[in-house]
Amino acid sequence: MRPYVVLANQDENVRGGGASDAIAAAQSTKDALRVREAILPLGPCELVLTSDGNPERVAHELRARDPRVVFNLAEAARGVPELEACVAALLQLLGVAFTGNGPGALALSLDKPRTKAVLRGSGVPVPRGIVVSDARRASFEGLSFPLIVKPACMDASHGIEPTNVVSSEDTARSKAAELLAKFPGSAIVEEFVDGRELNVSVVEIEPGRGPTVLPLAEIDWRLPPGMPRVVGYEAKWVEGSETYRKTPVVCPADLSSELERRVREVALGAWDAVGCRDYARIDVRVDADERPFVIEVNPNPCISPDAGLARSVAASGLAYDDFIRRLVRNAEERGPDHPLARSR
């Protein structure tokens, strides 16, 4: 019997990151083993690691197994997040059915400036911002402080902490220079929406029925007075840290019916604009006038049983293992992405 395959990153150093940044990378292998456990009732399931990121080796291992479906958990290659989309593209070229988002959505979402441009062009509200590649020459004209400075092409909140919120041009330049030195390329500087933060999980669990918005989750801000309300890397990944303990999540969120309707609407607009499929998490900020703004689109977010997506899945009444198996069946029914593979 042809096996299923779970494809994941081996513990890798994140380009530009330090020791703490490896926590998120290490989670990938743990998640892969848990996903494999959920798939096993469907049939044999093997684990393949991207390891050194050599595409020839990965392609050889996949061809040798001839998988029915690849559950794609790869979030980078060679520690470079920008190469995440290349893994999905390789699966396309091999004519293999795989779960999660395609290379187009993965590549776009990792490029925050382009994503914001696409969302804005599609009528999805996003904070105003600029792209900075040289901190000394950046102009912040037209932007209202406070601002938040973020790496332009990273995921999993690498490089983001409450100190990224700045209130002057000098501190904005300093933070941008710091991030550009650590994560080369560019940084994004945008107006900081200081309000409620909602995580909107959107999934496709019934083939042909379109995306479903799961119960909304909200950050319960318990940070000390004066600390900017930001869920950064430490708050997401470093258990026991102050920001981790003081940013618990409430799910389902307690929203008025009108605000919930607007949040769902902008999340689905973001899903469509980026071209998501299977599962994604859209992060939304709500300002003092209850206007929602999309701050992040995360195709293939962390799928750990204790992560945000799984929390919303559980709140919807669907068991984690059943959700994983539905994604596998969806991919199996969808078949390979490559049109030549479908014509065989």
Coordinates of C-alpha atoms in Angstrom, one line a residue:
M1 CA 0.0 0.0 0.0
R2 CA 1.3 3.5 -0.9
P3 CA 2.1 5.4 2.3
Y4 CA 1.2 8.8 3.4
V5 CA 4.2 11.1 4.1
V6 CA 4.6 13.9 6.6
L7 CA 7.2 16.3 5.3
A8 CA 8.8 18.6 7.9
N9 CA 12.0 20.6 8.7
Q10 CA 14.7 19.1 10.8
D11 CA 15.7 21.3 13.7
E12 CA 17.5 24.1 11.8
N13 CA 19.0 27.4 12.7
V14 CA 16.9 30.3 11.5
R15 CA 18.9 32.6 9.3
G16 CA 19.7 35.7 11.3
G17 CA 18.3 34.3 14.5
G18 CA 19.9 33.4 17.8
A19 CA 19.5 30.4 20.1
S20 CA 16.0 31.3 21.2
D21 CA 14.8 31.5 17.6
A22 CA 15.5 27.8 17.3
I23 CA 12.6 27.0 19.6
A24 CA 10.1 27.6 16.8
A25 CA 12.2 25.5 14.4
A26 CA 12.4 22.6 16.8
Q27 CA 8.6 22.6 17.2
S28 CA 8.3 21.5 13.5
T29 CA 9.6 18.0 14.2
K30 CA 7.4 17.5 17.2
D31 CA 4.4 18.6 15.3
A32 CA 5.3 16.2 12.5
L33 CA 5.3 13.2 14.8
R34 CA 1.9 14.2 16.3
V35 CA 0.4 14.7 12.8
R36 CA 1.8 11.3 11.7
E37 CA 0.1 9.7 14.7
A38 CA -3.2 11.2 13.6
I39 CA -2.8 9.9 10.1
L40 CA -1.9 6.3 10.9
P41 CA -5.5 5.1 11.2
L42 CA -5.8 5.9 7.5
G43 CA -2.8 3.8 6.5
P44 CA 1.0 3.6 6.6
C45 CA 2.6 7.0 7.2
E46 CA 6.2 7.9 7.0
L47 CA 8.2 10.9 8.1
V48 CA 10.6 12.7 5.7
L49 CA 12.7 15.6 6.9
T50 CA 14.1 18.4 4.7
S51 CA 17.4 18.1 6.6
D52 CA 20.0 19.8 4.5
G53 CA 17.5 21.3 2.1
N54 CA 18.9 19.4 -0.9
P55 CA 16.0 19.3 -3.3
E56 CA 17.4 16.3 -5.2
R57 CA 17.6 14.3 -2.0
V58 CA 14.1 15.3 -0.9
A59 CA 12.7 14.5 -4.4
H60 CA 14.5 11.1 -4.4
E61 CA 13.0 10.2 -1.0
L62 CA 9.5 11.2 -2.1
R63 CA 9.7 9.4 -5.4
A64 CA 11.0 6.2 -3.6
R65 CA 7.9 6.3 -1.4
D66 CA 5.3 7.3 -4.1
P67 CA 3.1 8.8 -1.4
R68 CA -0.7 9.0 -1.6
V69 CA -0.6 12.4 0.0
V70 CA 2.2 14.5 1.5
F71 CA 1.2 16.4 4.7
N72 CA 3.4 19.5 4.2
L73 CA 4.7 21.0 7.4
A74 CA 7.9 22.4 5.9
E75 CA 8.3 26.1 7.0
A76 CA 11.7 26.8 5.5
A77 CA 14.6 25.2 3.7
R78 CA 18.2 25.5 4.9
G79 CA 16.9 27.8 7.7
V80 CA 15.6 30.3 5.2
P81 CA 11.9 31.1 5.5
E82 CA 11.7 32.6 2.0
L83 CA 12.3 29.1 0.6
E84 CA 9.2 27.7 2.3
A85 CA 7.3 28.2 -1.0
C86 CA 10.0 26.3 -2.9
V87 CA 9.1 23.1 -1.0
A88 CA 5.5 23.4 -2.0
A89 CA 6.6 24.1 -5.6
L90 CA 8.8 21.0 -5.5
L91 CA 5.8 19.0 -4.5
Q92 CA 3.9 20.5 -7.4
L93 CA 6.6 19.6 -9.9
L94 CA 6.7 16.1 -8.6
G95 CA 3.0 15.8 -9.2
V96 CA 2.3 14.9 -5.6
A97 CA -0.9 15.6 -3.8
F98 CA -0.2 17.7 -0.7
T99 CA -2.0 19.4 2.2
G100 CA -1.9 23.1 2.9
N101 CA -1.3 26.1 0.8
G102 CA 0.3 26.3 -2.6
P103 CA 3.6 28.1 -3.4
G104 CA 1.9 31.3 -4.6
A105 CA 0.1 32.0 -1.3
L106 CA 3.1 30.9 0.8
A107 CA 5.5 33.1 -1.1
L108 CA 3.2 36.1 -1.1
S109 CA 2.3 35.9 2.6
L110 CA 6.0 35.8 3.7
D111 CA 6.6 39.1 1.9
K112 CA 4.7 41.4 4.2
P113 CA 4.9 44.6 2.0
R114 CA 3.6 42.8 -1.0
T115 CA 0.9 41.1 1.0
K116 CA -0.3 44.4 2.4
A117 CA -0.3 45.9 -1.1
V118 CA -2.4 43.0 -2.4
L119 CA -4.8 43.3 0.6
R120 CA -5.1 47.0 0.2
G121 CA -5.8 46.6 -3.5
S122 CA -8.5 44.1 -2.7
G123 CA -10.3 46.5 -0.4
V124 CA -9.1 44.7 2.8
P125 CA -8.2 47.2 5.5
V126 CA -4.6 47.2 6.6
P127 CA -2.5 49.7 8.6
R128 CA -0.6 52.4 6.7
G129 CA 3.0 51.7 6.4
I130 CA 6.3 51.9 4.4
V131 CA 9.1 49.6 3.5
V132 CA 12.6 50.4 4.8
S133 CA 15.8 49.0 3.3
D134 CA 18.1 51.8 4.5
A135 CA 17.2 53.1 8.0
R136 CA 19.2 56.3 7.6
R137 CA 17.3 57.4 4.5
A138 CA 13.8 56.3 5.6
S139 CA 11.0 58.9 5.5
F140 CA 8.1 58.5 7.9
E141 CA 6.1 61.4 6.4
G142 CA 2.4 60.7 6.3
L143 CA 2.5 58.1 9.1
S144 CA 1.1 58.7 12.6
F145 CA 3.1 57.5 15.7
P146 CA 3.3 55.1 17.4
L147 CA 4.7 52.8 14.8
I148 CA 5.7 49.2 14.8
V149 CA 8.8 48.0 13.0
K150 CA 9.0 44.4 11.8
P151 CA 11.1 42.2 9.5
A152 CA 9.6 42.3 6.1
C153 CA 10.1 38.6 5.3
M154 CA 10.0 36.4 8.4
D155 CA 7.3 34.3 10.0
A156 CA 6.6 32.9 13.5
S157 CA 7.1 36.4 15.0
H158 CA 10.9 36.2 14.6
G159 CA 12.3 39.6 15.4
I160 CA 9.1 41.0 17.0
E161 CA 8.8 42.1 20.6
P162 CA 7.0 44.9 22.5
T163 CA 10.1 47.1 22.0
N164 CA 9.4 47.2 18.3
V165 CA 6.7 49.8 19.0
V166 CA 8.3 53.2 18.6
S167 CA 7.2 56.7 19.3
S168 CA 9.7 58.9 17.4
E169 CA 11.7 58.9 14.2
D170 CA 15.0 58.3 16.0
T171 CA 13.7 55.2 17.7
A172 CA 12.1 54.0 14.4
R173 CA 15.4 54.4 12.6
S174 CA 17.3 52.6 15.4
K175 CA 14.9 49.7 15.5
A176 CA 14.8 49.4 11.7
A177 CA 18.7 49.4 11.6
E178 CA 18.7 46.7 14.3
L179 CA 16.3 44.4 12.4
L180 CA 18.0 45.0 9.1
A181 CA 21.3 43.9 10.6
K182 CA 19.8 40.8 12.0
F183 CA 17.4 39.9 9.2
P184 CA 18.9 41.3 6.0
G185 CA 16.7 42.7 3.2
S186 CA 14.1 45.1 4.4
A187 CA 11.8 46.0 7.3
I188 CA 8.2 47.2 7.3
V189 CA 7.2 50.1 9.4
E190 CA 3.5 50.7 9.9
E191 CA 1.1 52.5 12.2
F192 CA 0.5 50.6 15.4
V193 CA -3.1 49.7 16.0
D194 CA -3.3 49.7 19.8
G195 CA -6.5 47.7 20.5
R196 CA -8.0 44.3 20.6
E197 CA -6.1 41.5 18.8
L198 CA -8.1 38.6 17.3
N199 CA -6.8 35.4 15.7
V200 CA -9.1 34.2 13.0
S201 CA -8.7 30.6 11.9
V202 CA -10.1 29.8 8.5
V203 CA -10.2 26.2 7.2
E204 CA -11.6 24.1 4.4
I205 CA -12.8 20.9 5.9
E206 CA -15.5 20.0 3.4
P207 CA -14.4 19.7 -0.2
G208 CA -16.2 22.1 -2.5
R209 CA -17.9 24.0 0.3
G210 CA -15.5 26.9 0.6
P211 CA -13.7 28.3 3.6
T212 CA -15.2 28.2 7.1
V213 CA -14.3 30.7 9.8
L214 CA -13.9 28.9 13.1
P215 CA -14.6 30.4 16.5
L216 CA -12.6 33.6 17.0
A217 CA -9.8 33.8 19.6
E218 CA -8.7 37.0 21.4
I219 CA -5.6 38.0 23.2
D220 CA -6.3 38.8 26.9
W221 CA -3.9 41.6 27.5
R222 CA -2.4 41.4 31.0
L223 CA 0.9 43.1 30.2
P224 CA 2.3 45.7 32.7
P225 CA 1.1 49.3 32.3
G226 CA 3.2 51.1 29.7
M227 CA 4.3 47.9 27.9
P228 CA 3.0 48.0 24.3
R229 CA 0.4 45.3 23.6
V230 CA 2.3 43.1 21.2
V231 CA 2.4 39.3 21.0
G232 CA 6.0 38.9 20.0
Y233 CA 8.3 35.9 19.6
E234 CA 8.9 35.5 23.3
A235 CA 5.1 35.6 24.0
K236 CA 4.5 32.9 21.4
W237 CA 7.3 30.5 22.0
V238 CA 9.1 31.1 25.4
E239 CA 7.0 29.4 28.0
G240 CA 7.4 30.9 31.4
S241 CA 8.4 34.3 30.1
E242 CA 6.4 37.3 31.4
T243 CA 4.9 38.1 28.0
Y244 CA 4.0 34.4 27.5
R245 CA 2.1 34.3 30.8
K246 CA 0.5 37.7 30.4
T247 CA -0.9 37.2 26.9
P248 CA -3.3 34.3 27.4
V249 CA -5.9 33.6 24.7
V250 CA -9.7 33.5 25.1
C251 CA -11.6 31.3 22.7
P252 CA -14.3 31.9 21.7
A253 CA -13.9 35.6 21.9
D254 CA -16.7 37.8 23.4
L255 CA -17.6 40.2 20.6
S256 CA -20.8 42.0 19.6
S257 CA -22.5 40.3 16.6
E258 CA -21.8 43.3 14.4
L259 CA -18.0 43.4 15.2
E260 CA -17.8 39.6 14.7
R261 CA -19.4 40.0 11.4
R262 CA -16.9 42.6 10.3
V263 CA -14.0 40.7 11.5
R264 CA -15.1 37.5 9.7
E265 CA -15.7 39.6 6.6
V266 CA -12.2 41.1 6.5
A267 CA -10.6 37.7 7.3
L268 CA -12.4 36.0 4.4
G269 CA -11.4 38.9 2.2
A270 CA -7.8 38.4 3.2
W271 CA -8.1 34.6 2.5
D272 CA -9.4 35.2 -1.0
A273 CA -6.9 38.0 -1.8
V274 CA -3.8 35.9 -0.8
G275 CA -5.2 32.7 -2.5
C276 CA -5.3 30.5 0.6
R277 CA -6.5 27.0 0.8
D278 CA -7.0 24.2 3.4
Y279 CA -6.0 26.3 6.5
A280 CA -4.8 29.7 7.5
R281 CA -4.8 32.1 10.4
I282 CA -5.5 35.8 9.8
D283 CA -4.5 38.2 12.6
V284 CA -6.7 41.2 13.1
R285 CA -6.4 44.3 15.2
V286 CA -9.5 46.3 16.2
D287 CA -9.0 50.0 16.9
A288 CA -10.9 52.3 19.4
D289 CA -13.6 52.9 16.8
E290 CA -14.1 49.1 16.4
R291 CA -12.6 49.1 12.9
P292 CA -10.8 45.8 12.1
F293 CA -7.4 45.9 10.3
V294 CA -5.6 42.8 9.0
I295 CA -2.0 42.8 10.3
E296 CA -0.9 39.3 9.2
V297 CA -2.0 36.5 6.9
N298 CA -0.5 33.1 7.9
P299 CA -1.0 30.3 5.4
N300 CA 0.1 27.0 7.0
P301 CA 0.3 28.4 10.5
C302 CA 1.6 26.2 13.4
I303 CA -0.6 23.1 13.6
S304 CA 0.6 21.9 17.0
P305 CA -2.3 20.6 19.2
D306 CA -1.7 23.5 21.6
A307 CA -1.4 26.2 19.0
G308 CA -4.1 28.8 18.1
L309 CA -5.5 27.0 15.0
A310 CA -6.0 23.8 17.0
R311 CA -7.6 25.8 19.8
S312 CA -10.2 27.2 17.4
V313 CA -10.7 23.7 15.8
A314 CA -11.5 22.3 19.3
A315 CA -13.9 25.2 20.0
S316 CA -15.8 24.3 16.8
G317 CA -16.4 20.8 18.2
L318 CA -14.0 19.0 15.9
A319 CA -11.4 16.7 17.3
Y320 CA -7.8 17.4 16.4
D321 CA -7.1 14.0 14.8
D322 CA -10.3 14.3 12.8
F323 CA -9.2 17.7 11.5
I324 CA -5.8 16.3 10.4
R325 CA -7.5 13.4 8.6
R326 CA -9.9 15.7 6.9
L327 CA -7.0 17.8 5.5
V328 CA -5.5 14.5 4.2
R329 CA -8.7 13.5 2.6
N330 CA -9.2 16.9 1.0
A331 CA -5.7 16.7 -0.5
E332 CA -6.3 13.2 -1.7
E333 CA -9.6 14.2 -3.4
R334 CA -8.0 17.4 -4.8
G335 CA -5.1 15.4 -6.3
P336 CA -1.8 16.6 -7.5
D337 CA -1.5 20.4 -8.3
H338 CA 0.5 19.8 -11.4
P339 CA -1.8 19.7 -14.5
L340 CA 0.4 17.2 -16.2
A341 CA 0.2 14.8 -13.2
R342 CA -3.6 14.9 -13.4
S343 CA -3.5 14.0 -17.1
R344 CA -1.6 10.8 -16.6

